[in-house]
Every structure is written in C-alpha cells, then in structure tokens.
GROMACS .gro file of C-alpha atoms in nm:
model
  365
    1MET     CA    1  -0.780   4.276   0.677
    2ALA     CA    2  -0.451   4.098   0.619
    3ALA     CA    3  -0.451   3.716   0.617
    4ALA     CA    4  -0.284   3.544   0.910
    5ALA     CA    5   0.070   3.433   0.842
    6GLN     CA    6   0.109   3.060   0.785
    7VAL     CA    7   0.305   2.882   1.058
    8ALA     CA    8   0.631   2.733   0.932
    9PRO     CA    9   0.625   2.349   0.934
   10GLU     CA   10   0.916   2.329   1.179
   11LEU     CA   11   0.735   2.555   1.428
   12GLU     CA   12   0.379   2.424   1.394
   13HIS     CA   13   0.412   2.155   1.663
   14PRO     CA   14   0.639   2.110   1.968
   15LYS     CA   15   0.830   1.799   1.858
   16LYS     CA   16   1.115   1.855   1.613
   17ALA     CA   17   1.110   1.615   1.317
   18PHE     CA   18   1.319   1.558   1.008
   19GLY     CA   19   1.256   1.390   0.677
   20TRP     CA   20   1.268   1.429   0.302
   21ALA     CA   21   1.003   1.628   0.116
   22ALA     CA   22   0.897   1.737  -0.231
   23ARG     CA   23   0.844   2.113  -0.259
   24ASP     CA   24   0.674   2.127  -0.600
   25PRO     CA   25   0.539   1.907  -0.883
   26SER     CA   26   0.890   1.833  -1.007
   27GLY     CA   27   0.871   1.562  -0.742
   28HIS     CA   28   1.232   1.608  -0.636
   29LEU     CA   29   1.280   1.512  -0.271
   30SER     CA   30   1.533   1.677  -0.041
   31PRO     CA   31   1.599   1.716   0.336
   32PHE     CA   32   1.323   1.890   0.529
   33ASN     CA   33   1.283   2.012   0.886
   34PHE     CA   34   0.930   2.007   1.028
   35SER     CA   35   0.751   1.915   1.350
   36ARG     CA   36   0.517   1.659   1.505
   37ARG     CA   37   0.253   1.709   1.772
   38GLU     CA   38   0.315   1.612   2.132
   39THR     CA   39   0.210   1.260   2.226
   40GLY     CA   40  -0.159   1.285   2.315
   41GLU     CA   41  -0.329   1.065   2.572
   42LYS     CA   42  -0.427   0.810   2.306
   43ASP     CA   43  -0.123   0.857   2.082
   44VAL     CA   44   0.168   0.630   2.005
   45THR     CA   45   0.500   0.791   1.910
   46PHE     CA   46   0.751   0.570   1.732
   47LYS     CA   47   1.094   0.595   1.576
   48VAL     CA   48   1.068   0.515   1.206
   49LEU     CA   49   1.308   0.242   1.097
   50TYR     CA   50   1.182   0.151   0.748
   51CYS     CA   51   0.937   0.297   0.498
   52GLY     CA   52   0.824   0.138   0.173
   53ILE     CA   53   0.792   0.336  -0.149
   54CYS     CA   54   0.445   0.295  -0.298
   55HIS     CA   55   0.360   0.385  -0.657
   56SER     CA   56   0.111   0.635  -0.516
   57ASP     CA   57   0.405   0.821  -0.359
   58LEU     CA   58   0.527   0.886  -0.712
   59HIS     CA   59   0.186   1.018  -0.818
   60MET     CA   60   0.165   1.238  -0.509
   61VAL     CA   61   0.509   1.401  -0.524
   62LYS     CA   62   0.434   1.501  -0.885
   63ASN     CA   63   0.074   1.609  -0.808
   64GLU     CA   64  -0.055   1.377  -1.080
   65TRP     CA   65  -0.386   1.334  -0.896
   66GLY     CA   66  -0.427   1.709  -0.849
   67PHE     CA   67  -0.458   1.733  -0.469
   68SER     CA   68  -0.099   1.728  -0.342
   69ILE     CA   69  -0.008   1.980  -0.073
   70TYR     CA   70   0.353   2.102  -0.060
   71PRO     CA   71   0.587   2.058   0.116
   72LEU     CA   72   0.497   1.689   0.093
   73VAL     CA   73   0.665   1.414   0.295
   74PRO     CA   74   0.551   1.083   0.139
   75GLY     CA   75   0.534   0.738   0.292
   76HIS     CA   76   0.243   0.523   0.412
   77GLU     CA   77   0.421   0.191   0.459
   78VAL     CA   78   0.586   0.288   0.785
   79VAL     CA   79   0.735   0.063   1.052
   80GLY     CA   80   0.941   0.125   1.363
   81VAL     CA   81   0.968   0.095   1.740
   82VAL     CA   82   0.753   0.272   1.999
   83THR     CA   83   0.935   0.543   2.198
   84GLU     CA   84   0.644   0.701   2.388
   85VAL     CA   85   0.277   0.626   2.461
   86GLY     CA   86  -0.005   0.845   2.591
   87SER     CA   87  -0.162   0.797   2.933
   88LYS     CA   88  -0.473   0.623   2.792
   89VAL     CA   89  -0.300   0.398   2.539
   90GLN     CA   90  -0.394   0.035   2.606
   91LYS     CA   91  -0.253  -0.172   2.321
   92TYR     CA   92   0.112  -0.064   2.301
   93LYS     CA   93   0.413   0.001   2.518
   94ILE     CA   94   0.762   0.143   2.468
   95GLY     CA   95   0.975  -0.095   2.263
   96ASP     CA   96   0.689  -0.254   2.068
   97ARG     CA   97   0.733  -0.310   1.693
   98VAL     CA   98   0.456  -0.122   1.512
   99GLY     CA   99   0.344   0.006   1.175
  100VAL     CA  100   0.116   0.262   1.012
  101GLY     CA  101  -0.048   0.230   0.672
  102CYS     CA  102  -0.253   0.455   0.449
  103LEU     CA  103  -0.463   0.644   0.703
  104VAL     CA  104  -0.418   0.802   1.046
  105GLU     CA  105  -0.767   0.932   1.129
  106SER     CA  106  -1.134   0.866   1.056
  107CYS     CA  107  -1.460   0.988   1.207
  108ARG     CA  108  -1.496   0.668   1.419
  109ASN     CA  109  -1.877   0.716   1.422
  110CYS     CA  110  -2.012   0.632   1.076
  111GLN     CA  111  -2.138   0.292   0.958
  112ASN     CA  112  -1.810   0.215   0.782
  113CYS     CA  113  -1.605   0.295   1.092
  114ASN     CA  114  -1.840   0.088   1.308
  115ASP     CA  115  -1.789  -0.201   1.065
  116ASN     CA  116  -1.408  -0.174   1.092
  117LEU     CA  117  -1.391  -0.022   0.744
  118GLU     CA  118  -1.219   0.304   0.835
  119ASN     CA  119  -1.065   0.304   0.486
  120TYR     CA  120  -1.412   0.374   0.344
  121CYS     CA  121  -1.501   0.648   0.592
  122SER     CA  122  -1.602   0.964   0.404
  123SER     CA  123  -1.381   1.176   0.630
  124TYR     CA  124  -1.069   0.967   0.679
  125THR     CA  125  -0.730   1.138   0.686
  126LEU     CA  126  -0.445   1.012   0.470
  127THR     CA  127  -0.112   0.945   0.638
  128TYR     CA  128   0.048   1.222   0.435
  129GLY     CA  129  -0.055   1.520   0.225
  130ALA     CA  130  -0.392   1.568   0.394
  131LYS     CA  131  -0.545   1.806   0.647
  132SER     CA  132  -0.582   1.646   0.989
  133SER     CA  133  -0.854   1.718   1.246
  134ASP     CA  134  -0.638   1.985   1.413
  135GLY     CA  135  -0.600   2.170   1.082
  136SER     CA  136  -0.235   2.082   1.025
  137ILE     CA  137  -0.103   1.889   0.726
  138THR     CA  138  -0.003   1.526   0.771
  139TYR     CA  139   0.352   1.417   0.690
  140GLY     CA  140   0.443   1.059   0.609
  141GLY     CA  141   0.710   0.803   0.681
  142TYR     CA  142   1.006   0.938   0.486
  143SER     CA  143   1.091   1.087   0.826
  144ASP     CA  144   1.246   1.004   1.161
  145SER     CA  145   0.930   0.975   1.373
  146MET     CA  146   0.553   0.941   1.369
  147VAL     CA  147   0.282   1.035   1.621
  148VAL     CA  148  -0.044   0.847   1.557
  149ASP     CA  149  -0.360   0.759   1.748
  150GLU     CA  150  -0.321   0.401   1.871
  151HIS     CA  151  -0.634   0.291   1.681
  152PHE     CA  152  -0.449   0.344   1.353
  153VAL     CA  153  -0.135   0.158   1.460
  154VAL     CA  154  -0.079  -0.214   1.395
  155ARG     CA  155   0.150  -0.452   1.580
  156ILE     CA  156   0.427  -0.619   1.381
  157PRO     CA  157   0.482  -0.980   1.498
  158ASP     CA  158   0.837  -1.075   1.596
  159GLU     CA  159   0.848  -1.339   1.321
  160LEU     CA  160   0.814  -1.073   1.051
  161PRO     CA  161   1.127  -0.871   0.962
  162LEU     CA  162   1.051  -0.500   0.982
  163ASP     CA  163   1.188  -0.418   0.638
  164ALA     CA  164   0.968  -0.685   0.475
  165ALA     CA  165   0.668  -0.583   0.685
  166ALA     CA  166   0.664  -0.225   0.551
  167PRO     CA  167   0.514  -0.292   0.203
  168LEU     CA  168   0.243  -0.511   0.355
  169LEU     CA  169   0.086  -0.199   0.509
  170CYS     CA  170  -0.028  -0.082   0.166
  171ALA     CA  171   0.050  -0.338  -0.107
  172GLY     CA  172  -0.023  -0.630   0.123
  173ILE     CA  173  -0.359  -0.518   0.257
  174THR     CA  174  -0.466  -0.389  -0.087
  175VAL     CA  175  -0.459  -0.743  -0.230
  176TYR     CA  176  -0.537  -0.939   0.089
  177SER     CA  177  -0.864  -0.754   0.149
  178PRO     CA  178  -1.031  -0.840  -0.185
  179LEU     CA  179  -0.910  -1.200  -0.172
  180ARG     CA  180  -1.086  -1.232   0.163
  181TYR     CA  181  -1.398  -1.026   0.094
  182PHE     CA  182  -1.477  -1.183  -0.244
  183GLY     CA  183  -1.423  -1.537  -0.118
  184LEU     CA  184  -1.108  -1.602  -0.318
  185ASP     CA  185  -0.927  -1.726  -0.008
  186LYS     CA  186  -1.050  -2.087  -0.027
  187PRO     CA  187  -0.818  -2.381  -0.102
  188GLY     CA  188  -0.867  -2.523  -0.448
  189LEU     CA  189  -0.998  -2.208  -0.617
  190HIS     CA  190  -0.828  -2.086  -0.934
  191VAL     CA  191  -0.724  -1.721  -0.900
  192GLY     CA  192  -0.571  -1.499  -1.165
  193VAL     CA  193  -0.338  -1.208  -1.092
  194VAL     CA  194  -0.301  -0.939  -1.360
  195GLY     CA  195   0.035  -0.763  -1.345
  196LEU     CA  196   0.347  -0.872  -1.162
  197GLY     CA  197   0.463  -0.557  -0.987
  198GLY     CA  198   0.455  -0.437  -0.628
  199LEU     CA  199   0.090  -0.536  -0.581
  200GLY     CA  200   0.081  -0.836  -0.812
  201HIS     CA  201   0.371  -1.028  -0.666
  202VAL     CA  202   0.222  -0.998  -0.315
  203ALA     CA  203  -0.118  -1.108  -0.449
  204VAL     CA  204   0.044  -1.424  -0.586
  205LYS     CA  205   0.201  -1.497  -0.247
  206PHE     CA  206  -0.118  -1.444  -0.049
  207ALA     CA  207  -0.332  -1.644  -0.292
  208LYS     CA  208  -0.086  -1.934  -0.274
  209ALA     CA  209  -0.083  -1.910   0.107
  210PHE     CA  210  -0.464  -1.944   0.099
  211GLY     CA  211  -0.423  -2.265  -0.101
  212ALA     CA  212  -0.539  -2.134  -0.439
  213LYS     CA  213  -0.411  -2.233  -0.780
  214VAL     CA  214  -0.263  -1.911  -0.924
  215THR     CA  215  -0.226  -1.793  -1.282
  216VAL     CA  216  -0.027  -1.477  -1.354
  217ILE     CA  217  -0.154  -1.274  -1.652
  218SER     CA  218   0.096  -1.032  -1.805
  219THR     CA  219   0.192  -0.852  -2.125
  220SER     CA  220   0.560  -0.935  -2.061
  221PRO     CA  221   0.674  -1.283  -2.171
  222HIS     CA  222   0.998  -1.253  -1.974
  223LYS     CA  223   0.800  -1.257  -1.650
  224LYS     CA  224   0.689  -1.618  -1.698
  225GLU     CA  225   0.996  -1.771  -1.537
  226GLU     CA  226   0.985  -1.521  -1.251
  227ALA     CA  227   0.617  -1.591  -1.187
  228ILE     CA  228   0.645  -1.968  -1.183
  229GLN     CA  229   0.999  -2.044  -1.066
  230HIS     CA  230   1.046  -1.765  -0.813
  231LEU     CA  231   0.699  -1.666  -0.692
  232GLY     CA  232   0.539  -2.010  -0.711
  233ALA     CA  233   0.255  -1.936  -0.955
  234ASP     CA  234   0.104  -2.245  -1.114
  235SER     CA  235   0.073  -2.107  -1.465
  236PHE     CA  236   0.130  -1.799  -1.680
  237LEU     CA  237  -0.079  -1.636  -1.950
  238LEU     CA  238   0.062  -1.389  -2.201
  239SER     CA  239  -0.234  -1.156  -2.241
  240ARG     CA  240  -0.127  -1.055  -2.593
  241ASP     CA  241  -0.137  -1.417  -2.711
  242GLN     CA  242  -0.494  -1.479  -2.826
  243ASP     CA  243  -0.443  -1.856  -2.844
  244GLN     CA  244  -0.329  -1.871  -2.481
  245MET     CA  245  -0.615  -1.650  -2.366
  246GLN     CA  246  -0.870  -1.851  -2.564
  247GLY     CA  247  -0.733  -2.175  -2.423
  248ALA     CA  248  -0.785  -2.048  -2.067
  249LYS     CA  249  -1.135  -1.913  -2.129
  250GLY     CA  250  -1.377  -1.980  -1.844
  251SER     CA  251  -1.108  -2.124  -1.615
  252LEU     CA  252  -1.077  -1.873  -1.330
  253ASP     CA  253  -1.292  -1.827  -1.020
  254GLY     CA  254  -1.162  -1.476  -0.970
  255ILE     CA  255  -0.902  -1.225  -1.085
  256ILE     CA  256  -0.715  -0.956  -0.893
  257ASP     CA  257  -0.628  -0.683  -1.145
  258THR     CA  258  -0.338  -0.469  -1.021
  259ILE     CA  259  -0.278  -0.271  -1.342
  260SER     CA  260  -0.283   0.109  -1.316
  261ALA     CA  261  -0.260   0.170  -1.692
  262VAL     CA  262  -0.552   0.175  -1.936
  263HIS     CA  263  -0.621  -0.179  -2.058
  264SER     CA  264  -0.902  -0.390  -2.198
  265LEU     CA  265  -1.125  -0.575  -1.952
  266VAL     CA  266  -1.305  -0.794  -2.208
  267PRO     CA  267  -1.030  -1.059  -2.238
  268LEU     CA  268  -1.007  -1.080  -1.858
  269ILE     CA  269  -1.383  -1.119  -1.818
  270GLY     CA  270  -1.360  -1.400  -2.073
  271LEU     CA  271  -1.121  -1.590  -1.845
  272LEU     CA  272  -1.380  -1.603  -1.565
  273LYS     CA  273  -1.607  -1.895  -1.491
  274SER     CA  274  -1.976  -1.823  -1.443
  275HIS     CA  275  -2.019  -1.618  -1.124
  276GLY     CA  276  -1.652  -1.521  -1.149
  277LYS     CA  277  -1.523  -1.194  -1.007
  278LEU     CA  278  -1.282  -0.944  -1.161
  279VAL     CA  279  -1.161  -0.718  -0.881
  280MET     CA  280  -0.979  -0.395  -0.966
  281VAL     CA  281  -0.718  -0.272  -0.721
  282GLY     CA  282  -0.511  -0.063  -0.962
  283ALA     CA  283  -0.626   0.291  -1.043
  284PRO     CA  284  -0.588   0.384  -1.413
  285GLU     CA  285  -0.572   0.757  -1.476
  286LYS     CA  286  -0.841   0.737  -1.746
  287PRO     CA  287  -1.175   0.552  -1.745
  288LEU     CA  288  -1.183   0.195  -1.874
  289GLU     CA  289  -1.439   0.063  -2.121
  290LEU     CA  290  -1.675  -0.193  -1.967
  291PRO     CA  291  -1.906  -0.375  -2.212
  292ILE     CA  292  -2.201  -0.525  -2.026
  293LEU     CA  293  -2.287  -0.824  -2.245
  294PRO     CA  294  -1.984  -1.031  -2.132
  295LEU     CA  295  -2.101  -0.980  -1.772
  296LEU     CA  296  -2.454  -1.096  -1.849
  297MET     CA  297  -2.327  -1.415  -2.009
  298GLY     CA  298  -2.229  -1.587  -1.686
  299ARG     CA  299  -2.349  -1.353  -1.408
  300LYS     CA  300  -1.996  -1.216  -1.377
  301LEU     CA  301  -1.889  -0.932  -1.150
  302VAL     CA  302  -1.648  -0.641  -1.194
  303ALA     CA  303  -1.569  -0.477  -0.862
  304GLY     CA  304  -1.320  -0.248  -0.692
  305SER     CA  305  -1.140  -0.266  -0.359
  306GLY     CA  306  -0.923  -0.015  -0.177
  307THR     CA  307  -0.681  -0.108   0.105
  308GLY     CA  308  -0.853  -0.233   0.423
  309GLY     CA  309  -0.964  -0.135   0.770
  310LEU     CA  310  -0.743  -0.153   1.076
  311LYS     CA  311  -0.883  -0.482   1.208
  312GLU     CA  312  -0.827  -0.651   0.874
  313THR     CA  313  -0.481  -0.496   0.837
  314GLN     CA  314  -0.377  -0.650   1.168
  315GLU     CA  315  -0.527  -0.982   1.055
  316MET     CA  316  -0.326  -0.959   0.731
  317ILE     CA  317   0.000  -0.885   0.912
  318ASP     CA  318  -0.055  -1.178   1.149
  319PHE     CA  319  -0.140  -1.408   0.856
  320ALA     CA  320   0.174  -1.299   0.669
  321ALA     CA  321   0.387  -1.372   0.974
  322LYS     CA  322   0.230  -1.715   1.026
  323HIS     CA  323   0.246  -1.823   0.660
  324ASN     CA  324   0.582  -1.667   0.573
  325VAL     CA  325   0.442  -1.418   0.320
  326ARG     CA  326   0.726  -1.176   0.251
  327PRO     CA  327   0.731  -0.909  -0.021
  328ASP     CA  328   1.041  -0.907  -0.240
  329ILE     CA  329   1.220  -0.586  -0.148
  330GLU     CA  330   1.523  -0.377  -0.236
  331VAL     CA  331   1.642  -0.184   0.068
  332ILE     CA  332   1.788   0.158  -0.015
  333PRO     CA  333   1.936   0.459   0.170
  334ILE     CA  334   1.731   0.777   0.184
  335ASP     CA  335   1.970   0.966  -0.043
  336TYR     CA  336   1.889   0.716  -0.321
  337VAL     CA  337   1.518   0.799  -0.309
  338ASN     CA  338   1.506   1.023  -0.619
  339THR     CA  339   1.681   0.757  -0.826
  340ALA     CA  340   1.441   0.499  -0.685
  341MET     CA  341   1.147   0.710  -0.799
  342GLU     CA  342   1.293   0.722  -1.152
  343ARG     CA  343   1.338   0.345  -1.151
  344LEU     CA  344   0.988   0.293  -1.015
  345LEU     CA  345   0.848   0.497  -1.304
  346LYS     CA  346   1.023   0.255  -1.541
  347SER     CA  347   0.916  -0.053  -1.339
  348GLU     CA  348   1.281  -0.131  -1.271
  349VAL     CA  349   1.238  -0.285  -0.927
  350LYS     CA  350   1.164  -0.636  -0.801
  351TYR     CA  351   0.931  -0.557  -0.648
  352ARG     CA  352   0.924  -0.293  -0.376
  353PHE     CA  353   1.173  -0.033  -0.261
  354VAL     CA  354   1.207   0.003   0.115
  355ILE     CA  355   1.400   0.297   0.262
  356ASP     CA  356   1.628   0.220   0.556
  357ILE     CA  357   1.525   0.525   0.754
  358GLY     CA  358   1.683   0.417   1.083
  359LYS     CA  359   2.036   0.384   0.948
  360THR     CA  360   2.048   0.638   0.667
  361LEU     CA  361   1.825   0.935   0.751
  362LYS     CA  362   2.069   1.192   0.891
  363GLN     CA  363   1.987   1.555   0.957
  364THR     CA  364   2.196   1.761   0.716
  365CYS     CA  365   2.013   2.089   0.708
   0.00000   0.00000   0.00000
C-alpha cells in the first residue's frame, strides 16, 4: 500500500504565512512560504515584529543536535502585537504587546505543569522544529505571524521596548530562573558569571538588579573593561590566570556558568564558598569531567537549569521592565540573517542579534 503523500507546508493549514527557513544541514536560510492554523478558541494570533537569534538556532539549522526537521523556521525569542484572539481567550486582546519563548505546548496535567514548570514537562512542544499535538511541525519566529495557545504567551509591559524584550524570552529567563531558584537573588551575595556572551551579559544585569556583587569569569582579558565599565560588574577574573583564581578562592556564593564549550569545572568549584552552588545553563556538546572530592570539601553543589515556566517568564519580563534590565542588541534586517549566523559562530556580536521582522520581512517568493 502506497504511503500517503505529505501535505506541502503552505497547504497544511488555512492561514498563509511567510518566513525564512533552512532546508538542509548546510543551515542556509532563505524565503519560505508555509501556513499557520486558524485561531482556535484559546489561541492568540499575533503579527511578529522582532525575533532574537539564539545560539540554539545555529545548532538547529545545522542539525548539530541530531533532531532537526526540515524545512526549519527558527526563532523562539518572538515578540509582536496581537491581531486576533479566540472566543475563550481571557488574558489578551487585539493590540496587546506579547511574546513567545521556547515552548508552545505542554501536557498541562503532569506534576511539572501543575507546578508552573511547563519547561520540564516530558511532553512539551518546542516553538519550532517539533511535532505539535495536531501532528504538524512547529515553525518559529523568523516569520510574519504566530498562532499560540494563550497559556504560552506572555505580556510585554509598555516600559520595555519590543526589540530589547525579544532576547529575554530565552536568554533572559535562562539566567533569571536559576538566580531565583538557587537563592542567588538576595542583596549582598557574591555571584560569579562564567562567560560574557548572550546569556552571560544578561546574567550580570539581572544579578546586579537583585543587588548582588558580581564577578565575571572569562578566558578573554579584553572583556574586563566591557564587564566592569559597560555592564557594571564589580570585578573580573581571568580564568587562565592561576594567581587571580587562587586569590579569589572561596569567595563566591554561587556561579552561573553560561559556557557551551568543554571546560574544566574544578577551578570554578574552587571559587565557591562552603555550600556554594555552580549552576550550568550552557550545554557543552561533550560530557564534562566532574571530580567529586572538591564537592565534598565544602558541601558544594553542581546543578543544571533550563529556561523557565510561563509564570516565571512573565515574572522575569515584569522584573526586567521595572528594573530597566535590557539586553545589549544589534538589530538586523532578515536578509542579513545568514551573515549574522556566521558572526554568531565566531562570537562577533555584542551580545544578541534581533531581527526586525516587522520592517524587513517581505514576501519575495
């Protein structure tokens, strides 16, 4: 019996949509016609105005994690303005400023979902490159519109510029959540931040907004001035300088490690006070070595944390608006996106690319 023909992306759903997609592991993005579902009774439809470029977008377009589905429209730092709401939507109305982060569905019934930790649900659906509950593939924010269940939509306060809000929906919540959960959000604590990229620079800003003393830890000496003069860090440690690292031994209450490359954890554990916490938010492609003895000598903790639930994401956005936490961004047109990906691979951005979808995404095919 012959297999059923696959429905073309532009015919799968009733609403016409347009974006940029990768077709294969080369990762090259180009214009792409597809479709979105009709606005369901609990759905919010919004016009996309800005979308941040996350480092995971780069991994996904190149299938470096091995589960990419092509064609792939990236983007999970998506903000815009509501154009339509379903009949049972309660939280949003047409004209509202909204955003969508890393996930668009979860089971809503498990313990994690009941605890507002949808990000840890075993059956959540990623914003792009995943199979949704209706069997179709999700497409992300490098596109002109989104249709999402209202539960997975957050409100963007008027005080927060939309372009700066976009990276908070992934980078922001990824560092805010562990600072809160592990108690590193108290004034007077001494918090270290490893790496000064898209995640790290936002971690510095949130930790300072919480009232912490912040030390940036980096392999790059040229980042010292940037960390202290521009981002407001209190001190800087060059991780390759053994004298500096030894001098700071036992000085930190906690560390947020944003590095996605293989690196040694022993020197970082050494920086912690007794009961200190090293929290990993980066995702190295290969396993890291973790000697246990340094943990025993001080009851220290190595932990992981991944994004945050919807309740906490809204809390984070509101906190950022109130305390003037703004990611440093470079706004680009959509036709620059492939160059931006090349620059991102080389860490040539301070510190987050944001695509101006509203003004530059034009249907050309």
